[in-house]
Structures are given as C-alpha cells and as structure tokens.
Amino acid sequence: MEFFKTPNIDFLSKRRVFFVLSSLLILSSLILLFVKGPTYGIDFTGGTLLHIHTDKDITTSTLRGALAKVNLAKSEIQEISLKEHIIKYSEDIDPDSVVNFLNKSLNLNIKVERAEKVGPRIGKELRLKAIYAVLIGMVLMLIYIAIRFNLSFGIASILALFHDVIITLGVFILLSKEITTSIIAAFLTIVGYSINDSIVISDRIRENLKKRQGKFIDIANRSINETLSRTIITAGTTLLVLIVLLFLGGPLLFDFALTLIIGIAVGTYSSIFIVAALVVEYEEIRSKKLRKK
C-alpha cells in the first residue's frame, strides 16, 4: 500500500528552516529542563505507593480530608474510579496503619492491591540507572549505524535521537507530568522506534547511491520520497493504537501513551526532515573542503 503514489517533494532545499525550528524546540526544552526541571515520581524520589479498592464509592476530596488527619494532606491521590485509588506519599508512615485508619474513619472495607515502599537512596540509584540506560542505548545505536553505514549517518541518527528525546522530555516538563519507571520505558521505546525510521531512510540512500549518479542531495531527496509512504503509514497506524490507549487505557496508562505519542510524532518529523539533512550538510561541507585543496 502506498499513501503517496509518486511523491516528489523537495525536503532538503529548505533544510535550514527545519534546523532553525528544531534548534528552537531543543533550546526551549533545555531551558525547561534546567529552569523548571522534571518532576520525578515516587520511583525516583522515595516514598510509599498504596493502591486500594474500596467497597463504597469515595471521592478524592473525602479521601484527602481523611488522610490530612494522619499528616498526609500533601499526598498525591490518583483516582482510577470511585472505588479505586492510588495514594503516594513521602512521609515515613506504615501503609498498614494508613489503611486501618481509613477503614475506621470512613467506615470502609479496603482491599490493598499494591503497597510499595521506595527509599530515597534506591530512588536516587534508580534515577542514575535510568539516565545510564538511555545514554547507553544511544551509544550502542551509534556504534551499530556507524558499522552498518558510516560515521556521518551514525552521528546524524544519534543527533536526531537526542532531538527526539529532549523535545519529548521538554513537553513532558511543560505539562508537569511525573517521570516514572514506565515513562523511562516509553523513552527507550522512542529511541528504538526513531532509529528504525532513520535506518530505513539511510538504507534507501545507500542503495540509491550504488544505483544512480548525481548530486548527493538529489539522491537523498529521492530516497526520502521513496520511503515516505512507509514512514507515514507506520507512524499513522502506531499513533492510532496509542490514541485508543490514551483514551481507553485509564489513568495508569495515560502518561505512558502520551509520551509515546509525542515521541513518535517528533521522531517521524526528525527522520524525514533532520537525519538526511544533517548528512547532506556534512557532505556539502566536505565537498567544499576537497575542492579547495
């Protein structure tokens, strides 16, 4: 199936416009990262997570009012339904005593689905490991592409990956969403997805370089056009599934689906407008230097 029959779009002649657009998005994301900073979830800050089911309907405000009586007024309460809530707090209070208190004060019968306690030290270790996981993933991608193609494609793909991850993180900080272990998993998925698109376009450029004569920019442009249908259809079908997950997956999957939607949209943009454009820019600078010699 082809979304575009015979596309002939000149993506690369306007590449510097897209460089400026991407630079502004990256700069805005870095400002948000260093000025506002990410909001880490309980996995990274330490504290207690209590997932409860109640036998009666209970609102978030009623639950918060009861928790205030045991010095947990600042707890984060996530309402999954009127009978299911997730309570997160950083105070050193035993979750069993919290459940017993809620049972008595609200006249409820509470069933505990999950009770997890994460220490601040473990939280800090997890945060470092999450950063290492993303960085190691990007370095391994660089090595793989440099071996399979060449170093210029490898560096362009890794710069595009950095672009995708930092812009997605910027949007996440702007929306004041929590960074949790499931969000880190979503970021690693974005890394894998984005590099796949970049490899498809890079592979087509390599094939066309063997078959055709001409300027590198023309061959790269033709290669992007030839893979355009595949790129749009793959991204479109993936986004459709994620949009369904966003609206029907419930609060627990909402942030995960949102992260993937932002990351895949940004990754599709970078694979079309940024990766080959960076290689073209490098090839033109290299050609000018060779002509001067």
mmCIF file of C-alpha atoms in Angstrom:
data_model
loop_
_atom_site.group_PDB
_atom_site.id
_atom_site.type_symbol
_atom_site.label_atom_id
_atom_site.label_comp_id
_atom_site.label_asym_id
_atom_site.label_seq_id
_atom_site.Cartn_x
_atom_site.Cartn_y
_atom_site.Cartn_z
ATOM 1 C CA MET A 1 0.000 0.000 0.000
ATOM 2 C CA GLU A 2 1.313 3.453 -0.943
ATOM 3 C CA PHE A 3 -0.001 6.554 0.801
ATOM 4 C CA PHE A 4 1.647 8.807 -1.792
ATOM 5 C CA LYS A 5 1.739 7.457 -5.398
ATOM 6 C CA THR A 6 4.776 9.257 -6.800
ATOM 7 C CA PRO A 7 5.854 11.911 -4.325
ATOM 8 C CA ASN A 8 8.475 14.380 -5.462
ATOM 9 C CA ILE A 9 8.752 16.746 -2.536
ATOM 10 C CA ASP A 10 11.886 18.806 -2.136
ATOM 11 C CA PHE A 11 12.523 18.210 1.574
ATOM 12 C CA LEU A 12 16.182 19.122 1.643
ATOM 13 C CA SER A 13 16.307 22.539 -0.047
ATOM 14 C CA LYS A 14 14.508 24.005 2.989
ATOM 15 C CA ARG A 15 16.591 22.005 5.485
ATOM 16 C CA ARG A 16 17.957 25.097 7.256
ATOM 17 C CA VAL A 17 14.415 26.228 8.061
ATOM 18 C CA PHE A 18 13.861 22.888 9.822
ATOM 19 C CA PHE A 19 17.266 23.172 11.525
ATOM 20 C CA VAL A 20 16.133 26.524 12.986
ATOM 21 C CA LEU A 21 12.753 25.080 14.039
ATOM 22 C CA SER A 22 14.376 22.069 15.716
ATOM 23 C CA SER A 23 17.033 24.247 17.383
ATOM 24 C CA LEU A 24 14.315 26.454 18.884
ATOM 25 C CA LEU A 25 12.422 23.397 20.172
ATOM 26 C CA ILE A 26 15.614 21.900 21.672
ATOM 27 C CA LEU A 27 16.595 25.233 23.248
ATOM 28 C CA SER A 28 13.103 25.639 24.770
ATOM 29 C CA SER A 29 13.271 22.073 26.119
ATOM 30 C CA LEU A 30 16.734 22.656 27.647
ATOM 31 C CA ILE A 31 15.521 25.880 29.304
ATOM 32 C CA LEU A 32 12.557 23.985 30.771
ATOM 33 C CA LEU A 33 14.896 21.164 31.891
ATOM 34 C CA PHE A 34 17.303 23.468 33.741
ATOM 35 C CA VAL A 35 14.841 26.126 34.963
ATOM 36 C CA LYS A 36 11.719 24.155 35.852
ATOM 37 C CA GLY A 37 13.242 20.674 35.975
ATOM 38 C CA PRO A 38 11.497 17.316 35.670
ATOM 39 C CA THR A 39 9.010 16.118 38.280
ATOM 40 C CA TYR A 40 10.165 12.714 39.454
ATOM 41 C CA GLY A 41 7.682 10.091 40.577
ATOM 42 C CA ILE A 42 7.892 8.083 43.750
ATOM 43 C CA ASP A 43 10.142 5.539 41.992
ATOM 44 C CA PHE A 44 12.893 8.155 41.930
ATOM 45 C CA THR A 45 12.219 10.324 44.980
ATOM 46 C CA GLY A 46 11.420 7.647 47.551
ATOM 47 C CA GLY A 47 8.174 7.202 49.481
ATOM 48 C CA THR A 48 5.167 4.886 49.612
ATOM 49 C CA LEU A 49 2.653 3.878 46.936
ATOM 50 C CA LEU A 50 -0.673 2.454 48.090
ATOM 51 C CA HIS A 51 -3.126 1.104 45.520
ATOM 52 C CA ILE A 52 -6.530 0.476 47.148
ATOM 53 C CA HIS A 53 -10.008 -0.789 46.284
ATOM 54 C CA THR A 54 -12.943 0.277 48.478
ATOM 55 C CA ASP A 55 -16.330 -1.368 48.907
ATOM 56 C CA LYS A 56 -18.099 2.026 48.642
ATOM 57 C CA ASP A 57 -17.753 4.998 46.312
ATOM 58 C CA ILE A 58 -15.403 7.624 47.692
ATOM 59 C CA THR A 59 -14.305 10.941 46.202
ATOM 60 C CA THR A 60 -10.739 12.222 46.103
ATOM 61 C CA SER A 61 -11.604 15.180 48.365
ATOM 62 C CA THR A 62 -13.111 12.879 51.019
ATOM 63 C CA LEU A 63 -10.058 10.655 50.891
ATOM 64 C CA ARG A 64 -7.714 13.641 51.131
ATOM 65 C CA GLY A 65 -9.659 15.005 54.109
ATOM 66 C CA ALA A 66 -9.238 11.698 55.938
ATOM 67 C CA LEU A 67 -5.526 11.483 55.066
ATOM 68 C CA ALA A 68 -4.982 15.003 56.425
ATOM 69 C CA LYS A 69 -5.838 13.679 59.892
ATOM 70 C CA VAL A 70 -2.735 11.437 59.792
ATOM 71 C CA ASN A 71 -0.456 14.199 58.419
ATOM 72 C CA LEU A 72 -0.779 13.035 54.806
ATOM 73 C CA ALA A 73 -2.588 16.098 53.451
ATOM 74 C CA LYS A 74 0.096 16.572 50.764
ATOM 75 C CA SER A 75 -0.298 13.041 49.429
ATOM 76 C CA GLU A 76 -0.781 12.600 45.714
ATOM 77 C CA ILE A 77 -4.104 10.845 45.056
ATOM 78 C CA GLN A 78 -4.843 9.343 41.669
ATOM 79 C CA GLU A 79 -8.488 8.391 41.098
ATOM 80 C CA ILE A 80 -8.873 5.364 38.822
ATOM 81 C CA SER A 81 -12.578 5.044 39.661
ATOM 82 C CA LEU A 82 -14.732 5.998 42.651
ATOM 83 C CA LYS A 83 -13.786 2.635 44.204
ATOM 84 C CA GLU A 84 -10.144 2.504 43.166
ATOM 85 C CA HIS A 85 -7.391 4.979 44.093
ATOM 86 C CA ILE A 86 -3.618 5.216 44.162
ATOM 87 C CA ILE A 87 -2.131 7.169 47.083
ATOM 88 C CA LYS A 88 1.512 8.297 47.016
ATOM 89 C CA TYR A 89 3.253 9.944 49.973
ATOM 90 C CA SER A 90 6.810 10.658 51.050
ATOM 91 C CA GLU A 91 6.262 10.596 54.837
ATOM 92 C CA ASP A 92 7.630 7.606 56.775
ATOM 93 C CA ILE A 93 4.259 6.125 57.768
ATOM 94 C CA ASP A 94 3.463 2.420 57.611
ATOM 95 C CA PRO A 95 0.886 1.739 54.822
ATOM 96 C CA ASP A 96 -0.985 -0.799 57.038
ATOM 97 C CA SER A 97 -1.635 1.893 59.645
ATOM 98 C CA VAL A 98 -2.921 4.241 56.913
ATOM 99 C CA VAL A 99 -5.321 1.562 55.632
ATOM 100 C CA ASN A 100 -6.551 0.750 59.166
ATOM 101 C CA PHE A 101 -7.167 4.434 59.834
ATOM 102 C CA LEU A 102 -9.116 4.895 56.571
ATOM 103 C CA ASN A 103 -11.206 1.796 57.311
ATOM 104 C CA LYS A 104 -12.258 3.187 60.688
ATOM 105 C CA SER A 105 -12.607 6.878 59.884
ATOM 106 C CA LEU A 106 -14.534 6.408 56.609
ATOM 107 C CA ASN A 107 -16.313 3.184 57.600
ATOM 108 C CA LEU A 108 -14.893 1.337 54.611
ATOM 109 C CA ASN A 109 -13.666 -2.130 53.786
ATOM 110 C CA ILE A 110 -10.410 -1.547 51.906
ATOM 111 C CA LYS A 111 -8.624 -4.145 49.831
ATOM 112 C CA VAL A 112 -4.935 -3.354 49.185
ATOM 113 C CA GLU A 113 -3.935 -4.127 45.582
ATOM 114 C CA ARG A 114 -0.356 -2.929 45.929
ATOM 115 C CA ALA A 115 1.782 -1.387 48.668
ATOM 116 C CA GLU A 116 5.331 -0.408 47.729
ATOM 117 C CA LYS A 117 7.919 1.467 49.703
ATOM 118 C CA VAL A 118 10.942 3.011 47.962
ATOM 119 C CA GLY A 119 13.801 4.522 49.992
ATOM 120 C CA PRO A 120 15.396 7.847 48.892
ATOM 121 C CA ARG A 121 18.729 6.085 48.265
ATOM 122 C CA ILE A 122 17.117 3.483 45.993
ATOM 123 C CA GLY A 123 15.220 6.279 44.274
ATOM 124 C CA LYS A 124 18.476 8.156 43.545
ATOM 125 C CA GLU A 125 20.109 4.953 42.258
ATOM 126 C CA LEU A 126 17.119 4.275 40.006
ATOM 127 C CA ARG A 127 17.311 7.815 38.599
ATOM 128 C CA LEU A 128 21.006 7.379 37.709
ATOM 129 C CA LYS A 129 20.363 3.942 36.203
ATOM 130 C CA ALA A 130 17.524 5.354 34.082
ATOM 131 C CA ILE A 131 19.823 8.082 32.688
ATOM 132 C CA TYR A 132 22.560 5.487 32.029
ATOM 133 C CA ALA A 133 20.034 3.202 30.264
ATOM 134 C CA VAL A 134 19.011 5.950 27.812
ATOM 135 C CA LEU A 135 22.627 7.075 27.192
ATOM 136 C CA ILE A 136 23.975 3.522 26.742
ATOM 137 C CA GLY A 137 21.111 2.789 24.342
ATOM 138 C CA MET A 138 22.063 5.838 22.235
ATOM 139 C CA VAL A 139 25.796 4.931 22.197
ATOM 140 C CA LEU A 140 25.027 1.347 21.096
ATOM 141 C CA MET A 141 22.827 2.732 18.304
ATOM 142 C CA LEU A 142 25.720 4.996 17.194
ATOM 143 C CA ILE A 143 28.117 2.017 17.032
ATOM 144 C CA TYR A 144 25.591 -0.110 15.105
ATOM 145 C CA ILE A 145 24.824 2.561 12.474
ATOM 146 C CA ALA A 146 28.486 3.573 12.120
ATOM 147 C CA ILE A 147 29.344 -0.083 11.354
ATOM 148 C CA ARG A 148 26.357 -0.707 9.055
ATOM 149 C CA PHE A 149 26.506 2.613 7.166
ATOM 150 C CA ASN A 150 29.217 5.144 8.019
ATOM 151 C CA LEU A 151 30.064 7.521 10.831
ATOM 152 C CA SER A 152 28.250 10.528 9.304
ATOM 153 C CA PHE A 153 24.945 8.589 9.169
ATOM 154 C CA GLY A 154 25.616 7.324 12.706
ATOM 155 C CA ILE A 155 26.243 10.800 14.140
ATOM 156 C CA ALA A 156 23.222 12.251 12.261
ATOM 157 C CA SER A 157 20.964 9.489 13.610
ATOM 158 C CA ILE A 158 22.187 9.969 17.186
ATOM 159 C CA LEU A 159 21.722 13.758 16.951
ATOM 160 C CA ALA A 160 18.163 13.066 15.723
ATOM 161 C CA LEU A 161 17.618 10.691 18.663
ATOM 162 C CA PHE A 162 18.846 13.349 21.102
ATOM 163 C CA HIS A 163 16.472 15.783 19.331
ATOM 164 C CA ASP A 164 13.506 13.381 19.776
ATOM 165 C CA VAL A 165 14.211 12.535 23.429
ATOM 166 C CA ILE A 166 14.951 16.095 24.603
ATOM 167 C CA ILE A 167 11.875 17.612 22.860
ATOM 168 C CA THR A 168 9.606 14.869 24.270
ATOM 169 C CA LEU A 169 11.105 15.478 27.720
ATOM 170 C CA GLY A 170 10.547 19.228 27.270
ATOM 171 C CA VAL A 171 6.845 18.736 26.500
ATOM 172 C CA PHE A 172 6.589 16.395 29.487
ATOM 173 C CA ILE A 173 8.128 19.024 31.811
ATOM 174 C CA LEU A 174 5.888 21.732 30.316
ATOM 175 C CA LEU A 175 2.816 19.592 31.129
ATOM 176 C CA SER A 176 4.173 18.931 34.678
ATOM 177 C CA LYS A 177 3.959 15.178 34.172
ATOM 178 C CA GLU A 178 5.807 12.816 36.515
ATOM 179 C CA ILE A 179 8.851 10.872 35.349
ATOM 180 C CA THR A 180 8.331 7.273 36.486
ATOM 181 C CA THR A 181 9.922 3.953 35.535
ATOM 182 C CA SER A 182 7.157 3.329 32.969
ATOM 183 C CA ILE A 183 7.932 6.716 31.368
ATOM 184 C CA ILE A 184 11.622 5.721 31.136
ATOM 185 C CA ALA A 185 10.445 2.545 29.350
ATOM 186 C CA ALA A 186 8.473 4.787 26.961
ATOM 187 C CA PHE A 187 11.600 6.894 26.279
ATOM 188 C CA LEU A 188 13.610 3.744 25.483
ATOM 189 C CA THR A 189 10.807 2.679 23.112
ATOM 190 C CA ILE A 190 11.041 6.089 21.396
ATOM 191 C CA VAL A 191 14.807 5.580 20.971
ATOM 192 C CA GLY A 192 14.197 2.192 19.281
ATOM 193 C CA TYR A 193 11.323 3.466 17.123
ATOM 194 C CA SER A 194 13.110 6.612 15.932
ATOM 195 C CA ILE A 195 16.300 4.782 15.000
ATOM 196 C CA ASN A 196 14.271 2.274 12.988
ATOM 197 C CA ASP A 197 12.844 5.053 10.788
ATOM 198 C CA SER A 198 16.298 6.610 10.378
ATOM 199 C CA ILE A 199 17.776 3.257 9.327
ATOM 200 C CA VAL A 200 15.067 2.734 6.656
ATOM 201 C CA ILE A 201 15.826 6.116 5.048
ATOM 202 C CA SER A 202 19.616 5.704 5.423
ATOM 203 C CA ASP A 203 19.414 2.237 3.866
ATOM 204 C CA ARG A 204 17.477 3.594 0.855
ATOM 205 C CA ILE A 205 20.059 6.397 0.410
ATOM 206 C CA ARG A 206 22.847 3.806 0.438
ATOM 207 C CA GLU A 207 21.036 1.653 -2.169
ATOM 208 C CA ASN A 208 20.361 4.648 -4.440
ATOM 209 C CA LEU A 209 23.976 5.832 -4.156
ATOM 210 C CA LYS A 210 25.037 2.483 -5.654
ATOM 211 C CA LYS A 211 22.452 2.659 -8.496
ATOM 212 C CA ARG A 212 22.402 6.304 -9.516
ATOM 213 C CA GLN A 213 24.810 9.070 -10.444
ATOM 214 C CA GLY A 214 24.223 12.637 -9.402
ATOM 215 C CA LYS A 215 24.413 15.019 -6.500
ATOM 216 C CA PHE A 216 24.126 13.544 -3.014
ATOM 217 C CA ILE A 217 21.325 15.977 -2.130
ATOM 218 C CA ASP A 218 19.195 14.807 -5.107
ATOM 219 C CA ILE A 219 19.717 11.127 -4.256
ATOM 220 C CA ALA A 220 18.901 11.760 -0.579
ATOM 221 C CA ASN A 221 15.742 13.688 -1.550
ATOM 222 C CA ARG A 222 14.622 10.878 -3.855
ATOM 223 C CA SER A 223 15.259 8.324 -1.075
ATOM 224 C CA ILE A 224 13.109 10.250 1.427
ATOM 225 C CA ASN A 225 10.294 10.422 -1.150
ATOM 226 C CA GLU A 226 10.550 6.685 -1.898
ATOM 227 C CA THR A 227 10.203 5.787 1.790
ATOM 228 C CA LEU A 228 7.620 8.474 2.583
ATOM 229 C CA SER A 229 4.546 6.211 2.268
ATOM 230 C CA ARG A 230 6.109 3.584 4.532
ATOM 231 C CA THR A 231 7.102 6.216 7.118
ATOM 232 C CA ILE A 232 3.663 7.886 7.204
ATOM 233 C CA ILE A 233 1.686 4.608 7.266
ATOM 234 C CA THR A 234 3.863 3.065 10.016
ATOM 235 C CA ALA A 235 3.705 6.176 12.187
ATOM 236 C CA GLY A 236 -0.023 6.704 11.481
ATOM 237 C CA THR A 237 -1.092 3.170 12.419
ATOM 238 C CA THR A 238 1.075 3.232 15.562
ATOM 239 C CA LEU A 239 -0.380 6.593 16.595
ATOM 240 C CA LEU A 240 -3.943 5.319 16.061
ATOM 241 C CA VAL A 241 -3.334 2.458 18.510
ATOM 242 C CA LEU A 242 -1.711 4.815 21.018
ATOM 243 C CA ILE A 243 -4.594 7.314 20.794
ATOM 244 C CA VAL A 244 -7.019 4.489 21.623
ATOM 245 C CA LEU A 245 -4.762 3.511 24.561
ATOM 246 C CA LEU A 246 -4.642 7.155 25.679
ATOM 247 C CA PHE A 247 -8.424 7.452 25.961
ATOM 248 C CA LEU A 248 -9.374 3.893 26.936
ATOM 249 C CA GLY A 249 -6.307 2.718 28.866
ATOM 250 C CA GLY A 250 -7.236 4.539 32.063
ATOM 251 C CA PRO A 251 -5.114 6.858 34.243
ATOM 252 C CA LEU A 252 -2.375 4.263 34.776
ATOM 253 C CA LEU A 253 -1.549 4.104 31.041
ATOM 254 C CA PHE A 254 -2.374 7.721 30.118
ATOM 255 C CA ASP A 255 1.111 9.205 30.655
ATOM 256 C CA PHE A 256 2.813 6.201 29.034
ATOM 257 C CA ALA A 257 0.648 6.522 25.900
ATOM 258 C CA LEU A 258 1.064 10.333 25.860
ATOM 259 C CA THR A 259 4.880 10.005 25.984
ATOM 260 C CA LEU A 260 4.884 7.578 23.064
ATOM 261 C CA ILE A 261 2.520 9.769 21.005
ATOM 262 C CA ILE A 262 4.746 12.842 21.450
ATOM 263 C CA GLY A 263 7.943 10.840 20.868
ATOM 264 C CA ILE A 264 6.723 9.063 17.734
ATOM 265 C CA ALA A 265 5.350 12.292 16.227
ATOM 266 C CA VAL A 266 8.676 14.076 16.870
ATOM 267 C CA GLY A 267 10.660 11.014 15.710
ATOM 268 C CA THR A 268 8.741 10.824 12.421
ATOM 269 C CA TYR A 269 9.404 14.523 11.818
ATOM 270 C CA SER A 270 13.142 14.117 12.519
ATOM 271 C CA SER A 271 13.523 11.019 10.337
ATOM 272 C CA ILE A 272 12.010 12.902 7.357
ATOM 273 C CA PHE A 273 13.401 16.405 7.871
ATOM 274 C CA ILE A 274 16.543 16.127 10.013
ATOM 275 C CA VAL A 275 18.600 12.906 9.592
ATOM 276 C CA ALA A 276 19.297 13.061 5.833
ATOM 277 C CA ALA A 277 19.518 16.866 6.015
ATOM 278 C CA LEU A 278 22.381 16.611 8.533
ATOM 279 C CA VAL A 279 24.244 14.145 6.283
ATOM 280 C CA VAL A 280 23.666 16.421 3.247
ATOM 281 C CA GLU A 281 25.060 19.378 5.201
ATOM 282 C CA TYR A 282 28.120 17.327 6.182
ATOM 283 C CA GLU A 283 28.678 16.123 2.583
ATOM 284 C CA GLU A 284 28.465 19.699 1.211
ATOM 285 C CA ILE A 285 30.987 20.988 3.763
ATOM 286 C CA ARG A 286 33.303 18.051 2.953
ATOM 287 C CA SER A 287 32.997 18.659 -0.816
ATOM 288 C CA LYS A 288 33.852 22.359 -0.398
ATOM 289 C CA LYS A 289 36.955 21.468 1.613
ATOM 290 C CA LEU A 290 38.059 18.929 -1.022
ATOM 291 C CA ARG A 291 37.591 21.483 -3.835
ATOM 292 C CA LYS A 292 39.801 23.996 -2.002
ATOM 293 C CA LYS A 293 42.694 21.515 -1.756
#
